[in-house]
Amino acid sequence: MTNTYSRPIDAPSLLTSLFQKKQVYGPIVLSLATLSAFLSYQRKSKSQQPSKSSSSQQHQQETDPAIFQAHKVLFPVVDNLQKKVGVNDEFKRQLRSLAAILFPTWHTKEAGLLVLHSIFLILRTYLSVVVARLDGRIVRDLINGHGKQFLLGLVYWFAIALPATYTNSMIRYLQSKLSIGFRTRLTRYVHDLYLDKEKTFYKAVNLDTRIQGTDQFITTDVAKFCDTLASLYSNLAKPLLDTVIFNYQLTRSIGWLGTFGLGVNYIVTAKLLRAVTPSFGKLAAIEAKLEGDFRNAHTRLITNAEEIAFYNGAHLEHSILDKAYLKLIKHINHIYKLRISYNMFEDFLIKYAWGAFGLIMCGIPVFTPGMAAAVNPSSSSSSAAAANADLVGSRTRGFITNKRLMLSLADAGGRMMYSYKELAELAGYTSRVYNLISVLHALRRKEYDGPDDKRRYALTNIEGQIHTTDAKNGIRFDQIPIVIPTPGKEMVGDVLVNALDVHVQPGEHLMITGPNGVGKTSVARVISSLWPVFEGDLSKPHDNEIYYIPQRPYLSLGSLREQIIYPDTLEDMRKAGRTDDELMEILKVVHLAYIPDREGGWETQKEWKDVFSGGEKQRVCMARLFYHQPQYAVLDECTSAVSTDVEGLMYSHAKDMGITLLTISHRPALFKYHRFLLRLTGNQGKWEFEPIGTVKQQQSVTKEMQSLEQQLTQVETMKARLSSINQELSLS
């Protein structure tokens, strides 16, 4: 808030000039016009927003895949990203790449906010000039003893205060809105990239090591990046504008020689600060990573709380959390220690050294009036009028004006120097967000982290093919090895099953069995494209024609109805013409018809994983299968907690609906619901494929039944022996 001292003007001329040139009323009118434009913009934005009835559909709209394809060249993966963090060319390139997401076109809401923000920044600078000029003249009237003009100047002062305070508030508001706009665009982009049809979210966690703690990247790092970027624009644009305008005004007062001195002062200060500034960008990136590690440790504790409690592992988990926290705090303390010396030097240089230099500049018009007049012709043209004015008042006005000018100029320069530290921190957050998006793009293209050479079964050497065919062609494995994908530069996968060659046609229900750890569930992972096909050809129907029920039941957030129709939404259900009566019939099939009444109706929302028992959870998942009615179903030990009779009814119902079953289980009781058996032996990846009902299988079932019958005949003997042991131990 400063203005230069131009030339002496007496009080009557001052008031006339203030009124005629609209130096007081002009800012008020301009502020009101800007407010009107802002309100009009807000109304237009609201009118373009979707109505409540279409909001759900609007949020479900995904980013056009063509945009991801176009952005592929903008986000190449950078190796050893942390070593390159800083305000350098790489930072500028990454920021330009992210700008393509933040400003896809200049007809966006964020672009409008940026323009409005710029207008208010210019308006604030203009008001600073007007306020500083008015301040100098008020002080002059005070020194000269012009009471009436002094009081009138105070009236103008309060009149200026209204648009000035409004402008400052709008700048902060628009900065916050700009940050939210940036975050919204980035979050939507990342969500569409992360939760796409290629199941990138699974690959980022299980098949790649370049992103550790994806939730930290999306929830925290994106927010910090947007906040820093929005504030940096305000902290740089306003000081730059102030510097240009105030330097121009200062030139009129102290001449070009003083302005040259200021320029040299800026250059020397910038070079000194850059020389002593620590690598805040790299430090910020490391801090964000350590924050993510600490958060992940707590997330693991919450996810596995029951298992940890059973093992009495609280002490060990406590030490793990402490180590993660202490590592974070050690790094933060290191940053704080670095900032002590840096802030001392920065404050001394900007506040005190610049302050002393500013006082010298303010003294130039007082101690060398001839030099100022020679450099500034406008000043010499008014020398006669100045001679008639009071010498003390004139000098006081010149000093006050130049002092305010220098203070504002020093403030602008200081903010620019301080902003370098913010720029370095922005570089750290930029590297984190860029790394997230670039890796997600790579995973979308099935480019994994692995050895540079073409090692067999490395994630960088995937040669298998996946073909999508009609459902009537079934699911075919053509010489496909089942390999555990192992991420890492020097890692290759372990083979579970050798060259699987199996064809499942419609109606030819397949059961996959074998001991634990041989790769039964891995077959399902390959079918669903969670694991890559390293070699061979996989032919399968479209994804919406295959339904998977994993071994561990998953219950989402939402109503009871949404548990049955998952992953469909209520809107999808209504569009398909499905009704709650149909859902009730499905619940009857899985023997859960009592659930809606017990839980309070279809709209009830609870933490369902804590409400249902183990068997109920599995039957809810089977109800989803009957709701979606796919052509094929991959069932992975999904009825282990269900009674045998209900299990049989559900399998029979699935077959009656025309669903071809691929069941992963080791329970012989399920053999009768399938036609073929794939037995994984676990012996060097060997496997056997045969029809169910062979003599060998019948003998196996008969043998198991005889063994159970023999154990039943020994029940009474075992009871007697138990009673005898209890008497000997004095327990009964």
XYZ file of C-alpha atoms in Angstrom:
732
model
C 0.000 0.000 0.000
C 2.254 2.732 -1.272
C 2.369 5.462 -3.803
C 5.123 7.608 -5.127
C 5.609 11.231 -4.496
C 5.067 13.084 -7.775
C 5.095 16.867 -7.262
C 3.889 19.384 -4.662
C 0.242 20.390 -4.916
C -1.580 22.685 -2.555
C -4.673 21.559 -0.637
C -7.378 23.099 -2.870
C -5.719 21.694 -5.961
C -5.460 18.352 -4.236
C -9.185 18.123 -3.531
C -10.063 19.270 -7.013
C -7.715 16.698 -8.481
C -9.120 13.951 -6.255
C -12.652 14.657 -7.372
C -12.057 15.450 -11.038
C -9.700 12.563 -11.703
C -11.871 10.193 -9.671
C -8.897 9.014 -7.641
C -11.223 8.177 -4.757
C -14.535 7.425 -6.437
C -12.913 5.594 -9.334
C -11.749 2.635 -7.220
C -15.181 2.351 -5.621
C -16.917 2.300 -9.009
C -14.347 -0.176 -10.359
C -14.792 -2.441 -7.350
C -18.558 -2.445 -7.731
C -18.203 -3.249 -11.429
C -15.881 -6.145 -10.605
C -18.344 -7.412 -7.988
C -21.131 -7.294 -10.531
C -19.023 -9.267 -13.008
C -18.204 -11.840 -10.333
C -21.850 -12.314 -9.347
C -22.770 -12.694 -13.007
C -20.075 -15.319 -13.387
C -21.390 -17.166 -10.341
C -24.937 -17.196 -11.686
C -23.696 -18.486 -15.028
C -21.699 -21.240 -13.332
C -24.706 -22.334 -11.278
C -26.935 -22.373 -14.342
C -24.461 -24.681 -16.095
C -24.323 -27.132 -13.206
C -26.402 -30.298 -13.574
C -29.630 -30.613 -11.667
C -29.958 -32.916 -8.696
C -31.726 -35.496 -10.786
C -28.774 -35.779 -13.139
C -25.992 -35.236 -10.664
C -25.406 -38.919 -10.120
C -25.074 -39.509 -13.822
C -22.771 -36.507 -14.135
C -20.393 -37.846 -11.476
C -20.294 -41.233 -13.207
C -19.118 -39.724 -16.487
C -15.566 -40.870 -17.098
C -12.704 -39.094 -18.768
C -12.581 -39.733 -22.495
C -9.964 -42.460 -23.199
C -8.773 -40.302 -26.092
C -7.593 -37.748 -23.531
C -5.507 -40.389 -21.762
C -4.097 -41.427 -25.121
C -3.203 -37.815 -25.943
C -1.605 -37.293 -22.529
C 0.560 -40.396 -22.860
C 3.478 -38.396 -24.268
C 3.148 -35.782 -21.523
C 3.745 -38.218 -18.664
C 6.767 -40.441 -19.297
C 7.936 -42.219 -16.164
C 11.030 -40.584 -14.645
C 13.522 -42.878 -12.912
C 15.111 -41.755 -9.645
C 12.610 -38.917 -9.454
C 13.618 -37.738 -5.990
C 17.178 -37.003 -7.096
C 15.911 -34.507 -9.680
C 13.505 -32.610 -7.438
C 14.120 -28.857 -7.540
C 13.345 -25.667 -9.404
C 14.834 -26.792 -12.699
C 13.870 -27.650 -16.256
C 12.412 -30.991 -15.186
C 10.118 -29.206 -12.723
C 8.943 -26.837 -15.468
C 8.225 -29.760 -17.794
C 6.235 -31.606 -15.140
C 4.263 -28.462 -14.313
C 3.414 -27.951 -17.989
C 2.205 -31.541 -18.183
C -0.045 -31.079 -15.149
C -1.310 -27.788 -16.614
C -2.823 -29.806 -19.463
C -5.107 -31.384 -16.844
C -5.795 -28.210 -14.852
C -6.595 -26.140 -17.956
C -7.770 -28.496 -20.722
C -9.204 -25.424 -22.471
C -9.513 -21.746 -21.677
C -13.295 -22.090 -21.522
C -13.278 -23.781 -18.133
C -14.376 -22.609 -14.715
C -10.783 -22.579 -13.474
C -9.723 -20.276 -16.297
C -12.540 -17.891 -15.362
C -11.467 -17.962 -11.728
C -7.899 -17.240 -12.774
C -8.986 -14.226 -14.816
C -11.122 -12.894 -11.958
C -8.279 -13.477 -9.528
C -5.944 -11.513 -11.794
C -8.433 -8.650 -12.034
C -8.676 -8.372 -8.267
C -4.890 -8.512 -7.925
C -4.577 -5.582 -10.343
C -7.343 -3.759 -8.519
C -5.553 -4.200 -5.200
C -2.350 -2.745 -6.633
C -4.298 0.190 -8.037
C -5.923 0.762 -4.651
C -2.509 0.614 -2.998
C -1.316 3.447 -5.246
C -4.399 5.536 -4.487
C -4.198 4.917 -0.730
C -0.495 5.761 -0.612
C -1.031 8.990 -2.544
C -3.900 9.957 -0.275
C -1.867 9.071 2.812
C 0.982 11.371 1.814
C -1.371 14.255 1.252
C -3.199 13.707 4.552
C 0.123 13.889 6.404
C 1.041 17.030 4.515
C -2.253 18.661 5.479
C -1.597 17.641 9.077
C 1.868 19.231 9.075
C 0.572 22.380 7.360
C -2.318 22.659 9.807
C -5.113 22.493 7.220
C -7.802 21.005 9.465
C -10.667 21.024 6.995
C -8.632 19.349 4.287
C -7.290 16.886 6.844
C -10.807 15.844 7.920
C -11.961 15.579 4.326
C -8.956 13.383 3.610
C -10.028 11.057 6.454
C -13.494 10.803 4.886
C -11.876 9.740 1.641
C -9.677 7.339 3.582
C -12.703 5.478 4.995
C -14.407 5.562 1.602
C -11.389 3.824 0.076
C -11.390 1.278 2.928
C -14.615 -0.346 1.673
C -13.392 -1.436 -1.766
C -9.915 -2.180 -0.372
C -11.156 -4.630 2.277
C -13.612 -6.165 -0.166
C -10.804 -6.669 -2.689
C -8.545 -8.348 -0.142
C -11.331 -10.712 0.906
C -12.136 -11.619 -2.692
C -8.485 -12.367 -3.424
C -8.380 -14.876 -0.573
C -11.738 -16.323 -1.605
C -10.778 -16.714 -5.265
C -7.452 -18.245 -4.275
C -9.306 -20.886 -2.239
C -11.792 -21.496 -5.070
C -8.939 -21.844 -7.537
C -7.274 -24.414 -5.279
C -10.518 -26.398 -4.981
C -11.010 -26.226 -8.748
C -7.501 -27.550 -9.349
C -7.985 -30.338 -6.826
C -11.344 -31.331 -8.298
C -9.916 -31.634 -11.802
C -6.855 -33.557 -10.679
C -8.845 -35.877 -8.412
C -11.367 -36.713 -11.120
C -8.561 -37.338 -13.596
C -6.659 -39.575 -11.175
C -9.800 -41.464 -10.140
C -10.701 -42.164 -13.764
C -7.145 -43.300 -14.425
C -6.866 -45.281 -11.196
C -10.279 -46.990 -11.183
C -10.519 -47.827 -14.868
C -11.558 -50.967 -16.698
C -7.939 -52.131 -16.789
C -8.037 -52.510 -12.963
C -5.087 -50.156 -12.579
C -5.791 -49.785 -8.847
C -4.972 -53.477 -8.386
C -1.842 -53.286 -10.500
C -0.558 -50.234 -8.620
C -0.745 -52.123 -5.323
C 0.215 -55.679 -6.341
C 2.183 -55.527 -9.585
C 4.328 -52.422 -9.201
C 6.606 -50.864 -6.601
C 6.935 -47.333 -7.964
C 4.005 -45.963 -5.929
C 4.049 -46.698 -2.213
C 0.902 -45.552 -0.427
C -1.356 -44.549 -3.281
C -3.957 -43.174 -0.866
C -1.379 -40.683 0.445
C -0.694 -39.478 -3.091
C -4.363 -38.997 -3.963
C -5.718 -37.571 -0.706
C -2.812 -35.503 0.639
C -0.218 -34.776 -2.033
C -2.757 -33.642 -4.622
C -4.342 -31.279 -2.069
C -0.982 -29.807 -1.046
C 0.042 -29.363 -4.670
C -3.163 -27.484 -5.509
C -3.003 -25.277 -2.395
C 0.631 -24.380 -3.031
C 0.066 -23.718 -6.733
C -2.932 -21.442 -6.104
C -1.179 -19.482 -3.354
C 2.035 -19.211 -5.363
C 0.226 -17.485 -8.212
C -1.120 -14.865 -5.820
C 2.216 -14.522 -4.031
C 4.089 -14.011 -7.308
C 1.663 -12.125 -9.541
C 0.847 -9.371 -7.048
C 4.478 -8.649 -6.016
C 5.585 -8.593 -9.652
C 2.864 -6.111 -10.520
C 3.660 -4.050 -7.424
C 7.336 -4.025 -8.311
C 6.721 -2.680 -11.816
C 4.259 -0.001 -10.750
C 6.077 1.106 -7.609
C 9.422 1.213 -9.394
C 7.862 3.457 -11.997
C 6.458 5.722 -9.317
C 9.760 5.681 -7.437
C 11.647 6.658 -10.567
C 9.628 9.856 -10.739
C 10.800 10.730 -7.233
C 14.383 9.507 -6.838
C 15.417 9.294 -10.466
C 16.889 6.568 -12.583
C 20.036 6.376 -10.502
C 18.074 5.260 -7.452
C 16.059 2.837 -9.557
C 19.255 1.334 -10.899
C 20.415 0.877 -7.332
C 17.191 -0.941 -6.520
C 17.668 -3.223 -9.487
C 21.181 -4.108 -8.371
C 19.800 -4.727 -4.884
C 17.219 -7.189 -6.256
C 19.788 -9.111 -8.281
C 22.284 -9.374 -5.427
C 19.580 -10.445 -2.980
C 18.198 -13.104 -5.336
C 21.628 -14.580 -5.974
C 22.496 -14.641 -2.283
C 19.216 -16.301 -1.320
C 19.484 -18.865 -4.088
C 23.022 -19.700 -2.987
C 22.027 -20.364 0.626
C 18.570 -21.881 0.051
C 18.404 -25.596 0.976
C 16.752 -28.057 -1.398
C 13.261 -27.533 0.031
C 11.681 -29.301 -2.959
C 13.486 -32.567 -2.331
C 12.908 -32.257 1.404
C 9.174 -31.715 0.844
C 8.963 -34.795 -1.397
C 10.726 -36.944 1.204
C 8.478 -35.581 3.950
C 5.380 -36.462 1.919
C 6.691 -39.993 1.417
C 7.387 -40.445 5.134
C 3.914 -39.093 5.932
C 2.510 -41.733 3.602
C 4.536 -44.490 5.266
C 3.261 -43.450 8.698
C -0.304 -43.335 7.433
C 0.030 -46.752 5.783
C 1.250 -48.244 9.054
C -1.922 -47.058 10.774
C -4.052 -48.291 7.870
C -2.542 -51.763 8.187
C -3.318 -51.749 11.907
C -6.972 -50.851 11.275
C -7.369 -53.392 8.456
C -5.832 -56.262 10.401
C -6.956 -55.287 13.918
C -8.667 -58.604 14.678
C -5.769 -60.772 13.542
C -3.278 -58.635 15.466
C -5.467 -58.862 18.582
C -5.645 -62.666 18.313
C -1.854 -62.850 18.087
C -1.390 -60.322 20.915
C 0.810 -58.396 18.510
C 0.064 -54.906 19.858
C 3.589 -54.532 21.237
C 5.244 -55.247 17.905
C 2.792 -53.055 15.983
C 3.426 -50.314 18.528
C 7.139 -50.440 17.765
C 6.463 -50.373 14.008
C 4.299 -47.262 14.358
C 6.879 -45.609 16.603
C 9.656 -46.278 14.113
C 7.627 -44.812 11.249
C 6.714 -41.753 13.323
C 10.247 -41.175 14.637
C 11.646 -41.418 11.130
C 9.146 -38.762 10.026
C 9.842 -36.503 12.996
C 13.592 -36.813 12.534
C 13.238 -35.567 8.976
C 10.907 -32.726 9.983
C 13.293 -31.636 12.736
C 16.087 -31.638 10.188
C 14.035 -29.277 8.015
C 13.335 -27.008 10.978
C 17.031 -26.803 11.825
C 17.856 -25.872 8.254
C 15.243 -23.146 8.360
C 16.776 -21.463 11.438
C 19.893 -20.214 9.670
C 18.059 -19.690 6.395
C 15.274 -17.615 7.980
C 17.816 -15.568 9.953
C 19.727 -14.686 6.810
C 16.523 -14.116 4.849
C 14.988 -11.794 7.464
C 18.230 -9.849 7.949
C 18.686 -9.358 4.234
C 15.096 -8.486 3.336
C 13.833 -6.665 6.412
C 16.864 -4.846 7.797
C 19.283 -4.517 4.884
C 16.463 -3.551 2.550
C 15.040 -1.227 5.203
C 18.302 0.665 5.535
C 18.678 0.818 1.780
C 15.112 2.106 1.537
C 15.815 4.928 3.988
C 18.778 5.954 1.848
C 16.536 6.011 -1.203
C 13.945 8.092 0.664
C 16.636 10.618 1.531
C 17.630 11.268 -2.079
C 14.863 13.843 -2.800
C 15.572 15.571 0.543
C 19.371 15.770 0.490
C 19.855 15.992 -3.285
C 16.852 17.935 -4.620
C 18.879 19.129 -7.586
C 19.589 15.564 -8.731
C 15.945 14.576 -8.414
C 14.822 17.643 -10.328
C 17.396 17.074 -13.042
C 16.314 13.501 -13.525
C 12.599 14.232 -13.197
C 11.507 17.164 -15.419
C 8.004 17.134 -13.981
C 9.484 17.933 -10.623
C 11.393 20.935 -11.989
C 8.298 22.280 -13.698
C 6.625 22.681 -10.336
C 9.674 24.114 -8.529
C 8.073 27.556 -8.413
C 4.961 26.201 -6.733
C 7.098 24.197 -4.344
C 9.005 27.295 -3.338
C 5.749 28.909 -2.206
C 4.748 25.883 -0.126
C 5.793 25.259 3.379
C 9.233 23.675 3.320
C 8.594 21.379 6.271
C 5.277 20.115 4.926
C 6.710 19.562 1.482
C 9.642 17.547 2.798
C 7.401 15.606 5.151
C 5.088 14.722 2.290
C 8.000 13.613 0.143
C 9.476 11.500 2.928
C 6.150 9.860 3.876
C 5.340 9.116 0.266
C 8.739 7.662 -0.534
C 8.847 5.737 2.736
C 5.511 4.073 2.035
C 6.652 3.389 -1.482
C 9.835 1.723 -0.248
C 7.973 -0.248 2.406
C 5.541 -1.604 -0.157
C 8.341 -2.210 -2.605
C 10.319 -4.040 0.063
C 7.218 -6.053 0.949
C 6.713 -6.982 -2.714
C 10.359 -7.915 -3.122
C 10.319 -9.837 0.129
C 7.308 -11.838 -0.933
C 9.013 -12.654 -4.215
C 12.106 -13.819 -2.354
C 10.002 -15.799 0.128
C 8.077 -17.333 -2.759
C 11.233 -19.059 -3.960
C 10.970 -21.295 -0.932
C 7.321 -21.975 -1.803
C 8.394 -22.635 -5.374
C 10.883 -25.210 -4.140
C 8.178 -26.883 -2.035
C 5.870 -26.814 -5.043
C 8.562 -28.664 -6.986
C 8.426 -31.417 -4.368
C 4.654 -31.754 -4.517
C 4.746 -31.538 -8.313
C 7.169 -34.454 -8.489
C 4.886 -36.542 -6.268
C 1.724 -35.824 -8.267
C 3.549 -36.234 -11.576
C 4.990 -39.550 -10.413
C 1.519 -40.770 -9.466
C -0.048 -39.867 -12.813
C 2.897 -41.054 -14.925
C 2.971 -44.481 -13.226
C -0.808 -44.849 -13.562
C -0.496 -44.074 -17.271
C 2.257 -46.693 -17.567
C 0.193 -49.320 -15.744
C -2.777 -48.535 -17.954
C -0.518 -49.413 -20.906
C 0.646 -52.556 -19.030
C 4.170 -51.191 -18.610
C 5.465 -52.491 -15.305
C 8.562 -51.987 -13.208
C 11.027 -54.787 -13.871
C 14.398 -55.795 -15.343
C 15.623 -53.921 -18.385
C 16.554 -57.157 -20.177
C 14.013 -59.603 -21.583
C 14.000 -62.180 -18.814
C 11.401 -64.917 -18.962
C 8.441 -64.299 -16.645
C 9.551 -60.736 -15.867
C 6.855 -58.066 -15.866
C 8.749 -56.229 -18.591
C 8.528 -59.275 -20.882
C 4.838 -60.145 -21.253
C 4.212 -61.894 -24.569
C 0.855 -63.590 -23.982
C -2.307 -62.526 -25.772
C -5.855 -62.029 -24.474
C -8.727 -62.370 -26.933
C -12.318 -61.360 -26.214
C -14.772 -63.710 -27.935
C -18.444 -64.527 -27.884
C -19.756 -66.228 -24.737
C -20.704 -69.350 -26.714
C -17.003 -69.940 -27.431
C -16.293 -70.387 -23.746
C -13.025 -69.816 -21.892
C -9.865 -71.297 -23.405
C -6.365 -71.557 -21.925
C -3.916 -72.223 -24.723
C -0.451 -73.107 -23.351
C -0.653 -70.488 -20.580
C 1.678 -70.815 -17.591
C 0.295 -69.523 -14.291
C 3.094 -67.316 -12.935
C 3.253 -65.205 -9.782
C 4.035 -61.674 -11.015
C 6.905 -60.243 -8.962
C 7.592 -56.497 -9.287
C 11.137 -55.180 -9.017
C 14.151 -54.377 -11.169
C 15.811 -57.763 -10.722
C 12.752 -59.924 -10.020
C 11.092 -62.641 -12.095
C 7.942 -64.595 -11.333
C 7.648 -68.122 -9.963
C 5.747 -70.688 -12.021
C 2.767 -72.302 -10.282
C 1.226 -74.181 -13.221
C 2.981 -75.201 -16.422
C 1.441 -74.499 -19.847
C -2.226 -74.834 -18.916
C -4.289 -76.057 -21.877
C -7.991 -76.185 -20.936
C -11.201 -75.274 -22.772
C -14.406 -74.615 -20.783
C -17.463 -74.501 -23.043
C -20.950 -73.304 -22.007
C -22.584 -75.804 -19.661
C -19.332 -77.692 -19.040
C -18.977 -76.797 -15.386
C -15.387 -77.007 -14.201
C -14.091 -77.650 -10.709
C -10.521 -76.673 -9.841
C -9.040 -78.480 -6.887
C -5.713 -79.216 -5.271
C -3.759 -78.577 -2.063
C -3.199 -75.111 -0.666
C -0.683 -72.894 -2.418
C -0.674 -74.626 -5.801
C -2.345 -71.794 -7.706
C -6.081 -72.460 -7.692
C -7.024 -68.829 -7.058
C -4.256 -67.757 -9.442
C -6.221 -69.288 -12.315
C -9.107 -66.940 -11.479
C -6.684 -63.994 -11.331
C -5.481 -64.749 -14.841
C -9.037 -65.059 -16.176
C -9.969 -61.681 -14.674
C -6.747 -60.079 -16.065
C -5.486 -59.231 -12.582
C -2.352 -61.203 -13.406
C -0.735 -60.929 -16.824
C -0.576 -63.688 -19.399
C 3.175 -64.143 -19.805
C 2.896 -66.690 -22.613
C 0.208 -68.373 -24.688
C -3.300 -67.199 -25.617
C -6.323 -66.635 -23.400
C -9.776 -66.446 -24.975
C -12.682 -65.383 -22.826
C -16.065 -63.592 -23.054
C -16.586 -59.925 -22.263
C -16.065 -58.873 -18.656
C -19.786 -58.254 -18.102
C -20.486 -61.898 -18.999
C -18.246 -63.288 -16.242
C -18.926 -62.773 -12.544
C -16.321 -63.434 -9.872
C -16.992 -64.236 -6.231
C -13.710 -64.176 -4.268
C -12.889 -66.234 -1.234
C -13.185 -63.310 1.174
C -16.648 -61.674 1.005
C -16.695 -57.938 0.358
C -19.550 -55.719 1.560
C -19.519 -52.112 0.392
C -20.764 -48.919 1.988
C -24.421 -48.276 1.298
C -27.899 -49.620 1.853
C -28.983 -53.230 2.190
C -30.321 -53.131 -1.362
C -26.930 -51.981 -2.678
C -25.284 -55.021 -1.064
C -27.411 -57.305 -3.250
C -27.012 -55.410 -6.536
C -23.306 -54.581 -6.142
C -21.558 -53.233 -8.193
C -24.684 -51.730 -9.779
C -26.194 -48.579 -8.331
C -29.840 -47.923 -7.551
C -30.082 -45.901 -10.750
C -28.719 -48.850 -12.763
C -31.260 -51.122 -11.114
C -34.134 -48.794 -11.970
C -32.984 -48.439 -15.583
C -32.864 -52.223 -15.943
C -36.461 -52.443 -14.714
C -35.562 -54.531 -11.676
C -37.676 -54.333 -8.522
C -37.342 -55.027 -4.810
C -39.724 -57.950 -5.220
C -37.150 -59.623 -7.472
C -34.507 -59.040 -4.831
C -36.731 -60.667 -2.239
C -37.137 -63.752 -4.454
C -33.367 -63.945 -4.769
C -32.987 -63.736 -0.998
C -35.410 -66.608 -0.657
C -33.208 -68.732 -2.897
C -30.172 -68.110 -0.659
C -32.292 -68.439 2.505
C -31.894 -64.801 3.570
C -35.503 -63.638 3.230
C -35.525 -62.620 6.896
C -32.743 -60.053 6.456
C -34.799 -56.990 5.293
C -37.192 -57.264 8.251
C -34.409 -57.926 10.712
C -32.299 -54.975 9.576
C -35.091 -52.438 9.042
C -35.753 -52.507 5.305
C -33.931 -52.081 2.011
C -32.836 -48.491 2.723
C -31.019 -49.338 5.968
C -27.343 -48.412 5.993
C -24.926 -50.122 8.355
C -21.392 -51.410 8.551
C -22.493 -54.648 6.944
C -19.243 -56.522 7.409
C -19.892 -56.339 11.155
C -23.617 -57.132 10.893
C -23.682 -60.343 8.871
C -22.260 -63.652 10.008
C -19.734 -65.524 7.889
C -22.363 -67.695 6.243
C -24.660 -64.700 5.610
C -21.853 -62.806 3.926
C -21.224 -65.675 1.533
C -24.904 -66.060 0.745
C -25.196 -62.321 0.050
C -22.398 -62.737 -2.498
C -24.267 -65.639 -4.099
C -27.382 -63.438 -4.212
C -25.354 -60.958 -6.277
C -24.600 -63.753 -8.721
C -28.286 -64.550 -9.160
C -29.115 -60.861 -9.564
C -26.594 -60.261 -12.366
C -27.242 -63.601 -14.143
C -23.922 -63.828 -16.025
C -22.989 -66.471 -18.567
C -20.044 -67.657 -16.470
C -19.268 -67.549 -12.746
C -15.896 -68.052 -11.093
C -16.519 -69.150 -7.501
C -13.483 -69.228 -5.212
C -14.274 -71.132 -1.982
C -17.293 -68.853 -1.661
C -19.578 -71.318 0.190
C -17.189 -72.752 2.765
C -19.236 -71.295 5.675
C -22.622 -72.356 4.235
C -24.394 -75.526 5.276
C -24.251 -78.402 2.794
C -27.970 -78.418 2.020
C -28.159 -74.667 1.278
C -24.940 -74.898 -0.711
C -26.442 -77.617 -2.893
C -29.599 -75.596 -3.483
C -27.599 -72.544 -4.580
C -25.421 -74.572 -6.986
C -28.476 -76.243 -8.484
C -30.206 -72.893 -8.912
C -27.152 -71.433 -10.654
C -27.099 -74.331 -13.103
C -30.835 -73.973 -13.722
C -30.245 -70.320 -14.637
C -27.784 -71.400 -17.334
C -24.687 -70.125 -15.543
C -21.524 -72.064 -16.371
C -19.619 -72.588 -13.116
C -15.875 -72.547 -12.548
C -15.542 -73.508 -8.908
C -12.334 -73.409 -6.912
C -12.664 -75.802 -4.008
C -11.210 -78.932 -2.438
C -14.554 -80.304 -1.213
C -15.517 -83.578 -2.965
C -19.193 -82.932 -2.126
C -19.265 -80.341 -4.935
C -18.138 -82.798 -7.601
C -21.695 -83.710 -8.548
C -22.452 -80.159 -9.690
C -19.605 -80.116 -12.237
C -18.660 -82.043 -15.357
C -14.896 -81.625 -15.467
C -12.124 -81.535 -12.911
C -8.855 -79.605 -13.085
C -6.539 -80.972 -10.426
C -3.406 -78.948 -9.644
C -0.922 -81.281 -8.030
C 1.673 -78.745 -6.893
C 4.405 -81.087 -8.126
C 6.617 -78.903 -10.362
C 3.594 -77.171 -11.857
C 1.897 -80.341 -13.097
C -1.867 -80.562 -13.582
C -4.557 -83.062 -14.580
C -7.749 -82.447 -16.517
C -10.446 -85.115 -16.684
C -14.230 -85.594 -16.700
C -15.906 -86.039 -13.351
C -17.452 -89.456 -12.769
C -14.521 -91.652 -13.682
C -13.885 -94.882 -11.770
C -10.917 -93.305 -10.030
C -12.994 -90.399 -8.746
C -15.830 -92.671 -7.642
C -13.353 -94.783 -5.735
C -11.967 -91.634 -4.129
C -15.427 -90.525 -3.019
C -16.325 -94.029 -1.829
C -13.103 -94.246 0.119
C -13.800 -90.904 1.799
C -17.350 -91.981 2.697
C -16.075 -95.241 4.192
C -13.539 -93.341 6.246
C -16.264 -91.030 7.637
C -18.555 -93.985 8.414
C -15.733 -95.742 10.243
C -15.116 -92.643 12.342
C -18.829 -92.443 13.196
C -18.797 -96.003 14.554
C -16.076 -95.010 16.982
C -17.978 -92.058 18.464
C -19.280 -93.951 21.524
C -15.856 -95.423 22.209
C -14.272 -91.985 22.033
C -16.906 -90.536 24.393
C -16.205 -93.253 26.955
C -12.483 -92.666 26.705
C -12.988 -88.908 27.165
C -15.090 -89.498 30.285
C -12.396 -91.754 31.706
C -9.690 -89.159 31.088
C -11.799 -86.425 32.721
C -12.240 -88.565 35.839
C -8.542 -89.200 36.068
C -7.817 -85.490 35.799
C -10.573 -84.692 38.351
C -12.379 -82.582 35.789
C -15.729 -84.281 36.131
